[in-house]
mmCIF file of C-alpha atoms in Angstrom:
data_model
loop_
_atom_site.group_PDB
_atom_site.id
_atom_site.type_symbol
_atom_site.label_atom_id
_atom_site.label_comp_id
_atom_site.label_asym_id
_atom_site.label_seq_id
_atom_site.Cartn_x
_atom_site.Cartn_y
_atom_site.Cartn_z
ATOM 1 C CA MET A 1 -13.924 85.782 -69.680
ATOM 2 C CA GLU A 2 -16.967 83.954 -71.024
ATOM 3 C CA THR A 3 -16.696 80.053 -69.333
ATOM 4 C CA VAL A 4 -16.423 77.009 -71.696
ATOM 5 C CA ASP A 5 -16.824 73.272 -70.877
ATOM 6 C CA TYR A 6 -13.371 72.163 -72.226
ATOM 7 C CA ASP A 7 -10.476 73.353 -73.359
ATOM 8 C CA LEU A 8 -10.284 71.089 -76.295
ATOM 9 C CA VAL A 9 -12.688 69.140 -77.879
ATOM 10 C CA ILE A 10 -11.833 66.708 -80.646
ATOM 11 C CA ILE A 11 -14.218 65.638 -83.248
ATOM 12 C CA GLY A 12 -13.633 61.891 -84.353
ATOM 13 C CA GLY A 13 -12.147 58.848 -82.793
ATOM 14 C CA GLY A 14 -10.479 57.345 -85.387
ATOM 15 C CA PRO A 15 -6.620 57.517 -85.063
ATOM 16 C CA ALA A 16 -6.039 60.824 -85.531
ATOM 17 C CA GLY A 17 -8.604 61.736 -82.932
ATOM 18 C CA LEU A 18 -6.999 59.449 -80.814
ATOM 19 C CA THR A 19 -3.675 60.378 -81.243
ATOM 20 C CA ALA A 20 -4.735 63.773 -80.602
ATOM 21 C CA GLY A 21 -6.574 63.013 -77.825
ATOM 22 C CA MET A 22 -3.637 61.042 -75.952
ATOM 23 C CA TYR A 23 -1.359 63.965 -76.662
ATOM 24 C CA ALA A 24 -4.166 66.454 -75.446
ATOM 25 C CA ALA A 25 -4.378 64.180 -72.166
ATOM 26 C CA ARG A 26 -0.942 64.153 -71.306
ATOM 27 C CA ALA A 27 -0.585 67.866 -71.926
ATOM 28 C CA ARG A 28 -3.382 67.689 -69.219
ATOM 29 C CA LEU A 29 -5.598 70.186 -71.279
ATOM 30 C CA ASN A 30 -9.348 69.938 -70.269
ATOM 31 C CA VAL A 31 -10.192 67.639 -73.419
ATOM 32 C CA VAL A 32 -12.936 65.503 -74.692
ATOM 33 C CA LEU A 33 -13.642 63.404 -77.883
ATOM 34 C CA VAL A 34 -16.689 63.037 -79.409
ATOM 35 C CA GLU A 35 -17.116 60.107 -81.529
ATOM 36 C CA LYS A 36 -20.611 59.761 -83.513
ATOM 37 C CA ILE A 37 -20.898 55.950 -83.223
ATOM 38 C CA SER A 38 -17.786 53.950 -82.350
ATOM 39 C CA PRO A 39 -13.985 54.709 -81.888
ATOM 40 C CA GLY A 40 -11.555 53.043 -84.600
ATOM 41 C CA GLY A 41 -13.061 54.849 -87.995
ATOM 42 C CA GLN A 42 -11.867 53.283 -91.548
ATOM 43 C CA VAL A 43 -9.283 51.528 -89.734
ATOM 44 C CA LEU A 44 -12.042 49.358 -87.755
ATOM 45 C CA ILE A 45 -12.770 47.478 -91.260
ATOM 46 C CA THR A 46 -9.448 46.753 -92.290
ATOM 47 C CA ASP A 47 -8.431 43.315 -91.822
ATOM 48 C CA LEU A 48 -4.761 43.789 -91.896
ATOM 49 C CA ILE A 49 -2.314 46.749 -91.240
ATOM 50 C CA GLU A 50 1.254 45.604 -92.551
ATOM 51 C CA ASN A 51 2.418 49.438 -93.274
ATOM 52 C CA TYR A 52 1.867 51.119 -89.822
ATOM 53 C CA PRO A 53 5.377 51.197 -87.820
ATOM 54 C CA GLY A 54 6.032 49.036 -84.976
ATOM 55 C CA PHE A 55 4.098 45.823 -85.686
ATOM 56 C CA PRO A 56 6.458 43.420 -88.252
ATOM 57 C CA GLU A 57 3.581 40.854 -88.283
ATOM 58 C CA GLY A 58 0.839 42.992 -88.797
ATOM 59 C CA LEU A 59 -2.552 43.928 -87.101
ATOM 60 C CA SER A 60 -6.232 43.734 -87.306
ATOM 61 C CA GLY A 61 -8.013 47.181 -87.738
ATOM 62 C CA PRO A 62 -10.364 46.501 -84.638
ATOM 63 C CA ASP A 63 -7.021 45.025 -82.770
ATOM 64 C CA LEU A 64 -5.039 48.342 -83.856
ATOM 65 C CA THR A 65 -7.791 50.231 -82.916
ATOM 66 C CA ASP A 66 -8.315 48.548 -79.054
ATOM 67 C CA LYS A 67 -4.519 49.436 -78.492
ATOM 68 C CA MET A 68 -5.199 53.165 -79.550
ATOM 69 C CA VAL A 69 -8.065 53.677 -77.090
ATOM 70 C CA ALA A 70 -6.507 51.709 -74.396
ATOM 71 C CA GLN A 71 -3.389 53.804 -74.601
ATOM 72 C CA ALA A 72 -5.376 56.800 -75.173
ATOM 73 C CA LYS A 73 -7.471 56.160 -72.243
ATOM 74 C CA GLN A 74 -4.734 55.113 -69.832
ATOM 75 C CA PHE A 75 -3.375 59.013 -69.657
ATOM 76 C CA GLY A 76 -7.343 59.748 -69.125
ATOM 77 C CA LEU A 77 -8.872 60.995 -72.152
ATOM 78 C CA PRO A 78 -12.548 60.979 -72.213
ATOM 79 C CA ILE A 79 -14.610 59.615 -75.085
ATOM 80 C CA GLU A 80 -18.180 60.589 -75.811
ATOM 81 C CA ASN A 81 -20.627 59.533 -78.315
ATOM 82 C CA GLY A 82 -22.269 62.630 -80.035
ATOM 83 C CA GLU A 83 -22.704 63.761 -83.689
ATOM 84 C CA VAL A 84 -21.570 67.232 -84.537
ATOM 85 C CA THR A 85 -24.294 68.345 -86.482
ATOM 86 C CA GLY A 86 -22.991 72.330 -87.102
ATOM 87 C CA LEU A 87 -20.021 74.370 -85.376
ATOM 88 C CA ASP A 88 -20.161 78.213 -84.535
ATOM 89 C CA ILE A 89 -16.408 79.953 -84.666
ATOM 90 C CA ASP A 90 -16.512 82.997 -84.673
ATOM 91 C CA GLY A 91 -14.835 84.405 -81.482
ATOM 92 C CA PRO A 92 -12.757 82.981 -78.712
ATOM 93 C CA VAL A 93 -15.328 80.645 -77.843
ATOM 94 C CA LYS A 94 -15.905 77.861 -79.874
ATOM 95 C CA LYS A 95 -19.460 76.436 -80.217
ATOM 96 C CA ILE A 96 -19.989 72.655 -81.102
ATOM 97 C CA ILE A 97 -23.487 72.075 -81.639
ATOM 98 C CA LEU A 98 -24.677 68.464 -81.587
ATOM 99 C CA ALA A 99 -28.102 66.614 -82.083
ATOM 100 C CA ASP A 100 -28.996 67.147 -78.478
ATOM 101 C CA ARG A 101 -26.451 69.768 -76.799
ATOM 102 C CA GLU A 102 -24.132 72.619 -77.522
ATOM 103 C CA ILE A 103 -20.325 72.448 -76.100
ATOM 104 C CA LYS A 104 -18.430 75.610 -75.483
ATOM 105 C CA THR A 105 -14.845 75.166 -76.084
ATOM 106 C CA ARG A 106 -11.514 76.982 -76.270
ATOM 107 C CA ALA A 107 -10.252 75.092 -79.226
ATOM 108 C CA ILE A 108 -11.214 72.338 -81.516
ATOM 109 C CA ILE A 109 -9.596 69.774 -83.702
ATOM 110 C CA ILE A 110 -11.150 68.557 -86.347
ATOM 111 C CA ALA A 111 -10.636 64.789 -87.150
ATOM 112 C CA SER A 112 -13.544 63.173 -88.328
ATOM 113 C CA GLY A 113 -12.552 61.102 -91.303
ATOM 114 C CA ALA A 114 -13.516 60.445 -94.600
ATOM 115 C CA SER A 115 -16.055 57.530 -95.956
ATOM 116 C CA PRO A 116 -16.415 55.831 -99.369
ATOM 117 C CA ARG A 117 -17.309 57.042 -102.381
ATOM 118 C CA THR A 118 -20.353 55.971 -103.921
ATOM 119 C CA LEU A 119 -20.899 55.007 -107.673
ATOM 120 C CA HIS A 120 -23.849 57.237 -108.212
ATOM 121 C CA VAL A 121 -25.352 54.908 -110.903
ATOM 122 C CA GLY A 122 -28.699 53.769 -108.480
ATOM 123 C CA GLU A 123 -26.485 51.088 -106.384
ATOM 124 C CA GLU A 124 -28.265 52.214 -103.157
ATOM 125 C CA LYS A 125 -31.020 50.014 -103.767
ATOM 126 C CA PHE A 126 -28.723 47.084 -103.444
ATOM 127 C CA SER A 127 -27.217 48.022 -99.650
ATOM 128 C CA GLY A 128 -27.456 44.922 -97.664
ATOM 129 C CA LYS A 129 -28.729 42.828 -100.693
ATOM 130 C CA GLY A 130 -24.885 42.330 -102.474
ATOM 131 C CA LEU A 131 -23.826 45.800 -102.456
ATOM 132 C CA SER A 132 -20.663 46.364 -100.479
ATOM 133 C CA TYR A 133 -18.010 48.745 -99.308
ATOM 134 C CA CYS A 134 -16.793 46.517 -96.723
ATOM 135 C CA ALA A 135 -14.976 43.293 -97.422
ATOM 136 C CA THR A 136 -14.139 42.179 -93.481
ATOM 137 C CA CYS A 137 -17.829 42.634 -93.021
ATOM 138 C CA ASP A 138 -19.648 41.164 -95.736
ATOM 139 C CA GLY A 139 -16.970 38.432 -97.087
ATOM 140 C CA PRO A 140 -18.278 35.421 -95.931
ATOM 141 C CA PHE A 141 -21.547 35.798 -97.367
ATOM 142 C CA PHE A 142 -20.063 35.483 -100.936
ATOM 143 C CA ARG A 143 -18.478 31.976 -100.077
ATOM 144 C CA ASP A 144 -17.991 30.133 -103.258
ATOM 145 C CA LYS A 145 -19.502 32.736 -105.470
ATOM 146 C CA ASP A 146 -18.252 35.391 -108.047
ATOM 147 C CA VAL A 147 -18.100 39.046 -106.922
ATOM 148 C CA VAL A 148 -17.401 42.022 -108.675
ATOM 149 C CA ALA A 149 -14.731 44.859 -106.608
ATOM 150 C CA VAL A 150 -14.376 48.155 -108.206
ATOM 151 C CA GLY A 151 -11.114 50.500 -107.926
ATOM 152 C CA GLY A 152 -7.606 50.488 -108.498
ATOM 153 C CA GLY A 153 -6.140 51.525 -105.101
ATOM 154 C CA ASP A 154 -4.660 49.928 -102.168
ATOM 155 C CA THR A 155 -8.156 49.742 -100.484
ATOM 156 C CA ALA A 156 -9.334 47.945 -103.665
ATOM 157 C CA VAL A 157 -6.601 45.742 -104.391
ATOM 158 C CA GLN A 158 -5.955 44.776 -100.767
ATOM 159 C CA GLU A 159 -9.725 44.223 -100.253
ATOM 160 C CA SER A 160 -10.225 41.954 -103.287
ATOM 161 C CA ILE A 161 -7.204 39.955 -102.318
ATOM 162 C CA PHE A 162 -9.271 39.206 -99.159
ATOM 163 C CA LEU A 163 -12.216 38.809 -100.674
ATOM 164 C CA THR A 164 -10.754 35.554 -102.601
ATOM 165 C CA LYS A 165 -10.255 33.691 -99.494
ATOM 166 C CA PHE A 166 -13.828 33.557 -99.487
ATOM 167 C CA ALA A 167 -15.161 34.311 -102.983
ATOM 168 C CA ARG A 168 -14.309 31.756 -106.096
ATOM 169 C CA LYS A 169 -13.820 34.815 -108.339
ATOM 170 C CA VAL A 170 -13.146 38.221 -107.953
ATOM 171 C CA TYR A 171 -13.320 40.510 -111.050
ATOM 172 C CA LEU A 172 -11.867 43.744 -110.672
ATOM 173 C CA VAL A 173 -12.964 46.382 -112.576
ATOM 174 C CA HIS A 174 -10.532 49.370 -112.889
ATOM 175 C CA ARG A 175 -11.219 52.632 -115.076
ATOM 176 C CA ARG A 176 -7.404 52.861 -116.169
ATOM 177 C CA ASP A 177 -4.896 49.975 -117.543
ATOM 178 C CA GLN A 178 -3.034 49.830 -114.692
ATOM 179 C CA LEU A 179 -3.357 49.919 -110.616
ATOM 180 C CA ARG A 180 -2.449 52.674 -108.599
ATOM 181 C CA ALA A 181 -1.976 50.315 -105.669
ATOM 182 C CA THR A 182 1.429 50.051 -103.857
ATOM 183 C CA LYS A 183 3.745 47.674 -105.652
ATOM 184 C CA ILE A 184 3.830 45.148 -103.249
ATOM 185 C CA LEU A 185 -0.063 44.751 -103.230
ATOM 186 C CA GLN A 186 -0.282 44.612 -106.907
ATOM 187 C CA GLU A 187 2.430 42.265 -106.781
ATOM 188 C CA ARG A 188 0.049 39.771 -104.503
ATOM 189 C CA ALA A 189 -3.140 40.371 -106.400
ATOM 190 C CA LEU A 190 -1.479 39.809 -110.203
ATOM 191 C CA ALA A 191 -0.496 36.787 -108.912
ATOM 192 C CA ASN A 192 -3.644 35.768 -107.196
ATOM 193 C CA ASP A 193 -5.220 33.075 -109.718
ATOM 194 C CA LYS A 194 -8.716 33.892 -108.584
ATOM 195 C CA ILE A 195 -8.749 37.788 -109.032
ATOM 196 C CA GLU A 196 -9.517 38.671 -112.881
ATOM 197 C CA PHE A 197 -9.016 42.264 -114.113
ATOM 198 C CA VAL A 198 -11.187 43.784 -116.342
ATOM 199 C CA TRP A 199 -9.304 47.323 -117.151
ATOM 200 C CA ASP A 200 -9.931 50.524 -118.826
ATOM 201 C CA SER A 201 -13.695 50.054 -117.418
ATOM 202 C CA VAL A 202 -16.385 51.181 -115.325
ATOM 203 C CA VAL A 203 -19.268 50.023 -113.557
ATOM 204 C CA THR A 204 -22.713 51.556 -114.990
ATOM 205 C CA GLY A 205 -25.344 49.849 -113.143
ATOM 206 C CA LEU A 206 -26.122 46.727 -111.048
ATOM 207 C CA ASP A 207 -29.115 44.211 -111.593
ATOM 208 C CA GLY A 208 -30.933 41.798 -109.750
ATOM 209 C CA PHE A 209 -34.194 40.981 -108.021
ATOM 210 C CA PHE A 210 -33.699 39.697 -104.753
ATOM 211 C CA GLY A 211 -30.050 41.180 -104.549
ATOM 212 C CA VAL A 212 -27.018 41.424 -106.921
ATOM 213 C CA GLU A 213 -27.078 38.976 -109.577
ATOM 214 C CA SER A 214 -25.205 40.529 -112.190
ATOM 215 C CA VAL A 215 -22.759 43.725 -112.572
ATOM 216 C CA LYS A 216 -23.184 46.379 -115.893
ATOM 217 C CA VAL A 217 -19.890 46.860 -116.893
ATOM 218 C CA LYS A 218 -18.561 49.359 -119.753
ATOM 219 C CA ASN A 219 -15.061 49.502 -121.622
ATOM 220 C CA LEU A 220 -14.406 53.248 -121.828
ATOM 221 C CA LYS A 221 -11.862 52.405 -124.385
ATOM 222 C CA THR A 222 -13.960 50.284 -126.849
ATOM 223 C CA GLY A 223 -17.372 51.087 -125.719
ATOM 224 C CA GLU A 224 -18.088 47.809 -125.030
ATOM 225 C CA GLU A 225 -20.615 46.629 -122.748
ATOM 226 C CA ARG A 226 -20.727 43.408 -120.695
ATOM 227 C CA MET A 227 -23.065 41.867 -117.964
ATOM 228 C CA ILE A 228 -20.683 40.512 -115.494
ATOM 229 C CA LYS A 229 -22.905 37.485 -113.394
ATOM 230 C CA ALA A 230 -22.103 38.059 -109.591
ATOM 231 C CA ASP A 231 -23.958 38.037 -106.363
ATOM 232 C CA GLY A 232 -22.073 40.804 -104.699
ATOM 233 C CA CYS A 233 -20.215 44.436 -105.956
ATOM 234 C CA PHE A 234 -17.595 45.968 -103.229
ATOM 235 C CA ILE A 235 -16.967 49.393 -104.067
ATOM 236 C CA TRP A 236 -13.855 51.120 -103.243
ATOM 237 C CA ILE A 237 -13.232 54.164 -105.677
ATOM 238 C CA GLY A 238 -11.769 56.570 -102.854
ATOM 239 C CA ILE A 239 -13.224 58.593 -100.339
ATOM 240 C CA LEU A 240 -14.817 61.790 -99.212
ATOM 241 C CA PRO A 241 -14.414 63.959 -96.306
ATOM 242 C CA ASN A 242 -16.684 63.836 -93.026
ATOM 243 C CA ALA A 243 -16.979 67.479 -92.874
ATOM 244 C CA ASP A 244 -20.891 68.053 -93.992
ATOM 245 C CA PHE A 245 -20.940 69.610 -90.326
ATOM 246 C CA VAL A 246 -18.398 72.667 -91.439
ATOM 247 C CA GLY A 247 -20.498 74.193 -94.257
ATOM 248 C CA ASP A 248 -18.973 77.519 -95.003
ATOM 249 C CA THR A 249 -17.104 77.918 -91.532
ATOM 250 C CA LEU A 250 -13.960 76.739 -93.074
ATOM 251 C CA LYS A 251 -11.938 76.969 -95.935
ATOM 252 C CA ARG A 252 -12.228 74.055 -98.125
ATOM 253 C CA ASP A 253 -11.029 72.617 -101.705
ATOM 254 C CA GLU A 254 -13.423 71.812 -104.301
ATOM 255 C CA TRP A 255 -14.055 68.021 -102.657
ATOM 256 C CA GLY A 256 -15.026 69.560 -99.261
ATOM 257 C CA PHE A 257 -11.729 68.631 -97.640
ATOM 258 C CA ILE A 258 -10.552 70.854 -94.955
ATOM 259 C CA LEU A 259 -7.300 73.241 -95.923
ATOM 260 C CA ALA A 260 -4.772 73.730 -93.285
ATOM 261 C CA ASN A 261 -0.940 74.837 -92.629
ATOM 262 C CA HIS A 262 2.084 72.736 -91.971
ATOM 263 C CA ASN A 263 0.698 73.544 -88.091
ATOM 264 C CA MET A 264 -2.505 71.689 -88.642
ATOM 265 C CA GLU A 265 -3.876 75.425 -88.783
ATOM 266 C CA THR A 266 -6.737 75.891 -90.150
ATOM 267 C CA SER A 267 -8.599 79.218 -91.654
ATOM 268 C CA VAL A 268 -9.766 80.009 -88.316
ATOM 269 C CA PRO A 269 -7.844 80.433 -85.192
ATOM 270 C CA GLY A 270 -8.625 78.160 -82.746
ATOM 271 C CA VAL A 271 -9.656 75.392 -85.170
ATOM 272 C CA PHE A 272 -7.143 72.907 -86.060
ATOM 273 C CA VAL A 273 -7.719 69.646 -88.421
ATOM 274 C CA ALA A 274 -5.791 66.122 -88.397
ATOM 275 C CA GLY A 275 -6.176 63.043 -90.505
ATOM 276 C CA ASP A 276 -7.865 62.143 -93.630
ATOM 277 C CA VAL A 277 -10.691 65.018 -93.666
ATOM 278 C CA ARG A 278 -7.740 67.333 -94.625
ATOM 279 C CA VAL A 279 -6.229 68.428 -97.915
ATOM 280 C CA THR A 280 -3.175 65.981 -97.884
ATOM 281 C CA PRO A 281 -1.014 64.484 -100.454
ATOM 282 C CA LEU A 282 -1.634 60.895 -98.488
ATOM 283 C CA ARG A 283 -4.112 59.286 -96.439
ATOM 284 C CA GLN A 284 -2.335 56.492 -93.753
ATOM 285 C CA ILE A 285 -2.853 56.057 -90.479
ATOM 286 C CA ALA A 286 0.832 56.694 -90.338
ATOM 287 C CA THR A 287 -0.031 60.316 -91.527
ATOM 288 C CA ALA A 288 -3.337 60.791 -89.379
ATOM 289 C CA VAL A 289 -1.267 60.233 -86.745
ATOM 290 C CA GLY A 290 1.779 62.506 -87.356
ATOM 291 C CA ASP A 291 -1.205 65.307 -88.256
ATOM 292 C CA ALA A 292 -2.467 64.699 -84.937
ATOM 293 C CA ALA A 293 0.526 65.368 -82.961
ATOM 294 C CA ILE A 294 1.024 68.701 -84.275
ATOM 295 C CA ALA A 295 -2.176 69.724 -84.585
ATOM 296 C CA ALA A 296 -2.422 69.196 -80.626
ATOM 297 C CA PHE A 297 0.861 70.547 -79.859
ATOM 298 C CA SER A 298 -0.703 73.716 -81.886
ATOM 299 C CA ALA A 299 -3.792 73.593 -79.615
ATOM 300 C CA GLU A 300 -1.611 73.261 -76.884
ATOM 301 C CA HIS A 301 0.336 76.473 -77.693
ATOM 302 C CA TYR A 302 -3.132 78.307 -78.408
ATOM 303 C CA ILE A 303 -4.624 77.746 -74.970
ATOM 304 C CA GLU A 304 -1.821 78.881 -73.421
ATOM 305 C CA ASN A 305 -1.780 81.927 -75.356
ATOM 306 C CA MET A 306 -5.730 82.710 -74.527
ATOM 307 C CA THR A 307 -5.626 81.764 -71.397
ATOM 308 C CA SER A 308 -2.424 83.680 -69.819
ATOM 309 C CA MET F 1 -18.395 38.516 -73.027
ATOM 310 C CA ALA F 2 -21.137 39.763 -70.628
ATOM 311 C CA LYS F 3 -22.903 36.797 -69.981
ATOM 312 C CA ASP F 4 -25.741 38.976 -70.804
ATOM 313 C CA ILE F 5 -26.234 37.797 -74.305
ATOM 314 C CA MET F 6 -26.692 33.955 -75.139
ATOM 315 C CA ASP F 7 -24.523 32.098 -78.323
ATOM 316 C CA ILE F 8 -27.281 31.037 -80.859
ATOM 317 C CA GLU F 9 -26.891 28.174 -83.103
ATOM 318 C CA ASP F 10 -28.482 27.151 -86.345
ATOM 319 C CA GLY F 11 -29.810 24.148 -84.209
ATOM 320 C CA THR F 12 -31.033 26.492 -81.375
ATOM 321 C CA PHE F 13 -32.150 29.490 -82.858
ATOM 322 C CA GLU F 14 -35.895 28.128 -83.403
ATOM 323 C CA ASP F 15 -36.641 27.633 -79.993
ATOM 324 C CA GLU F 16 -34.557 30.082 -78.174
ATOM 325 C CA VAL F 17 -35.340 32.940 -80.475
ATOM 326 C CA MET F 18 -38.518 32.507 -82.493
ATOM 327 C CA LYS F 19 -40.374 30.999 -79.398
ATOM 328 C CA SER F 20 -38.933 33.097 -76.957
ATOM 329 C CA ASP F 21 -41.472 34.468 -74.572
ATOM 330 C CA LEU F 22 -39.754 37.343 -74.100
ATOM 331 C CA PRO F 23 -38.692 39.890 -77.120
ATOM 332 C CA VAL F 24 -35.262 39.144 -78.668
ATOM 333 C CA VAL F 25 -32.723 40.766 -80.248
ATOM 334 C CA VAL F 26 -30.000 38.904 -82.206
ATOM 335 C CA ASP F 27 -26.620 39.904 -83.283
ATOM 336 C CA PHE F 28 -25.389 38.164 -86.520
ATOM 337 C CA TRP F 29 -21.777 38.884 -86.326
ATOM 338 C CA ALA F 30 -17.847 37.188 -87.169
ATOM 339 C CA PRO F 31 -14.715 37.447 -85.210
ATOM 340 C CA TRP F 32 -12.813 39.249 -88.323
ATOM 341 C CA CYS F 33 -15.702 41.806 -89.112
ATOM 342 C CA GLY F 34 -13.916 44.980 -87.408
ATOM 343 C CA PRO F 35 -17.530 47.109 -87.245
ATOM 344 C CA CYS F 36 -19.234 43.444 -85.496
ATOM 345 C CA ARG F 37 -16.550 44.002 -82.880
ATOM 346 C CA ALA F 38 -17.359 47.598 -82.235
ATOM 347 C CA ILE F 39 -21.619 47.025 -82.242
ATOM 348 C CA GLY F 40 -20.825 44.556 -79.744
ATOM 349 C CA PRO F 41 -20.069 46.737 -76.728
ATOM 350 C CA ILE F 42 -22.742 48.499 -77.577
ATOM 351 C CA VAL F 43 -24.970 45.877 -77.780
ATOM 352 C CA GLU F 44 -23.383 44.561 -74.279
ATOM 353 C CA GLU F 45 -24.134 47.375 -72.557
ATOM 354 C CA LEU F 46 -28.148 47.775 -73.726
ATOM 355 C CA ALA F 47 -28.168 43.863 -72.706
ATOM 356 C CA GLY F 48 -26.989 44.789 -69.015
ATOM 357 C CA ILE F 49 -29.946 47.797 -68.863
ATOM 358 C CA TYR F 50 -32.672 45.812 -70.521
ATOM 359 C CA ASN F 51 -32.228 42.109 -69.326
ATOM 360 C CA GLY F 52 -34.776 40.249 -67.797
ATOM 361 C CA GLN F 53 -37.191 42.638 -70.335
ATOM 362 C CA ILE F 54 -35.544 41.761 -73.681
ATOM 363 C CA LYS F 55 -33.248 38.463 -74.317
ATOM 364 C CA PHE F 56 -30.201 39.411 -76.122
ATOM 365 C CA THR F 57 -28.634 36.908 -78.106
ATOM 366 C CA LYS F 58 -25.344 36.385 -80.770
ATOM 367 C CA CYS F 59 -24.806 34.126 -83.674
ATOM 368 C CA ASN F 60 -21.706 33.766 -85.703
ATOM 369 C CA VAL F 61 -22.363 33.633 -88.899
ATOM 370 C CA ASP F 62 -18.703 31.991 -89.981
ATOM 371 C CA GLU F 63 -20.419 28.780 -87.404
ATOM 372 C CA ASN F 64 -23.910 29.260 -88.119
ATOM 373 C CA PRO F 65 -24.424 29.677 -92.097
ATOM 374 C CA ILE F 66 -27.965 28.479 -92.021
ATOM 375 C CA THR F 67 -29.989 31.160 -90.175
ATOM 376 C CA PRO F 68 -28.518 33.931 -91.767
ATOM 377 C CA GLY F 69 -29.750 32.381 -95.105
ATOM 378 C CA LYS F 70 -33.268 32.337 -94.081
ATOM 379 C CA PHE F 71 -33.624 35.803 -92.899
ATOM 380 C CA ALA F 72 -31.853 37.109 -95.974
ATOM 381 C CA VAL F 73 -28.731 38.501 -94.034
ATOM 382 C CA ARG F 74 -26.299 39.417 -96.521
ATOM 383 C CA ALA F 75 -24.308 41.858 -94.610
ATOM 384 C CA ILE F 76 -22.896 42.388 -90.987
ATOM 385 C CA PRO F 77 -23.255 43.702 -88.578
ATOM 386 C CA THR F 78 -27.095 43.064 -89.013
ATOM 387 C CA LEU F 79 -29.424 42.916 -86.125
ATOM 388 C CA LEU F 80 -32.690 41.177 -85.737
ATOM 389 C CA LEU F 81 -35.244 42.576 -83.570
ATOM 390 C CA VAL F 82 -37.807 39.626 -82.987
ATOM 391 C CA LYS F 83 -40.896 39.476 -81.119
ATOM 392 C CA ASN F 84 -43.593 36.619 -80.817
ATOM 393 C CA GLY F 85 -41.740 34.444 -83.052
ATOM 394 C CA GLU F 86 -41.767 37.433 -85.789
ATOM 395 C CA VAL F 87 -38.824 39.918 -87.007
ATOM 396 C CA VAL F 88 -40.254 43.270 -86.320
ATOM 397 C CA GLU F 89 -37.371 45.414 -87.798
ATOM 398 C CA THR F 90 -33.550 44.845 -89.318
ATOM 399 C CA ILE F 91 -30.550 46.905 -88.391
ATOM 400 C CA THR F 92 -28.008 46.772 -90.738
ATOM 401 C CA GLY F 93 -24.643 47.784 -90.544
ATOM 402 C CA LEU F 94 -22.496 50.122 -87.622
ATOM 403 C CA THR F 95 -25.278 51.898 -85.449
ATOM 404 C CA GLY F 96 -24.665 54.251 -82.567
ATOM 405 C CA LYS F 97 -26.117 53.657 -79.139
ATOM 406 C CA ALA F 98 -28.526 56.151 -78.952
ATOM 407 C CA LYS F 99 -30.313 55.079 -82.393
ATOM 408 C CA LEU F 100 -30.237 51.436 -81.117
ATOM 409 C CA GLU F 101 -31.992 51.991 -78.105
ATOM 410 C CA ASP F 102 -34.492 54.038 -79.899
ATOM 411 C CA MET F 103 -35.273 50.833 -81.763
ATOM 412 C CA ILE F 104 -34.876 48.432 -78.952
ATOM 413 C CA LYS F 105 -37.432 49.820 -76.381
ATOM 414 C CA THR F 106 -40.117 49.480 -79.506
ATOM 415 C CA LEU F 107 -39.996 45.833 -78.469
ATOM 416 C CA LEU F 108 -41.350 46.353 -74.872
#
């Protein structure tokens, strides 16, 4: 049998990856977790998590990340730095291609998560100059200023509420006439005097010389356009999968999210998936962790069959 | 926090960073900024490696609002790389160790 470096490689160090890694380490698999930059994933930039079970007082994203990392390391999970650029997964030995090396493994769990969608209105030039996807990172720079936030889901609403700790006013621009966010978050936002809702509208452009100075908004129902004077524009309109490295090797949906069955098995035997990167009706820490436990269990089973 | 990294304030920035003999890395951060917390250990690791050749500093933007404004820092984490009183590089956002190390080495 061809030699491999590992039984299992986990790609991605967010809640899904860390949970799968912990389960794999406890199952005494020869496992490694490969993380591009730093463990935590999208959880890292949230200031408050209130709906992850076990924490009635809530906790910050960084704190939850620290606990998950500590727990996984406690059982001996090795976490390495590396960026996966491709996969070679036909056959019993899978190759994971990174920038500087290749890793040979029997099984893979892809837990690479997702990243924010962008507006595609030429806003990139304002990156670091008023355009942001992270309220906890950049909120403080907008003390007593007006900002625009775009979106209507949980992230947009929660982060807008967070922004009101600093900003004078938050214009929440949403393309529908009601929010998608969880009701409790909607209640808080509607009760917050600093949030002004701009319904049925989309952002069509950002303007400014030294940085963002105004945001162009169009009402989809009336066609009316207006300029909102703002020093910042925060974009929270959903996420796209971090799965470019997958290419055509696995079956994915039209958005690029990876398809899997209830055992977290993808279209290729030996390759499993967990968390936001897969096709799923709900993307939460709680679902990522659930996926990961199943993926690790399935992977362990698969490896046993391959090596017995 | 590692003793290899010095805390910088609005009042000490000029002397400790702009007038430093050694090249300086300034890590702008805030306590509730997750990516700042994540990049912290990476910067600490690099500080341990290049201590003596490069001066590593940290600036809490919440307590020191003047300095970020002077350097048009409107997002964190941001690392400023300073040599002989001039900003030679600005790195914004959570960046991996390999890339950071490559950029920091250009200060030597």
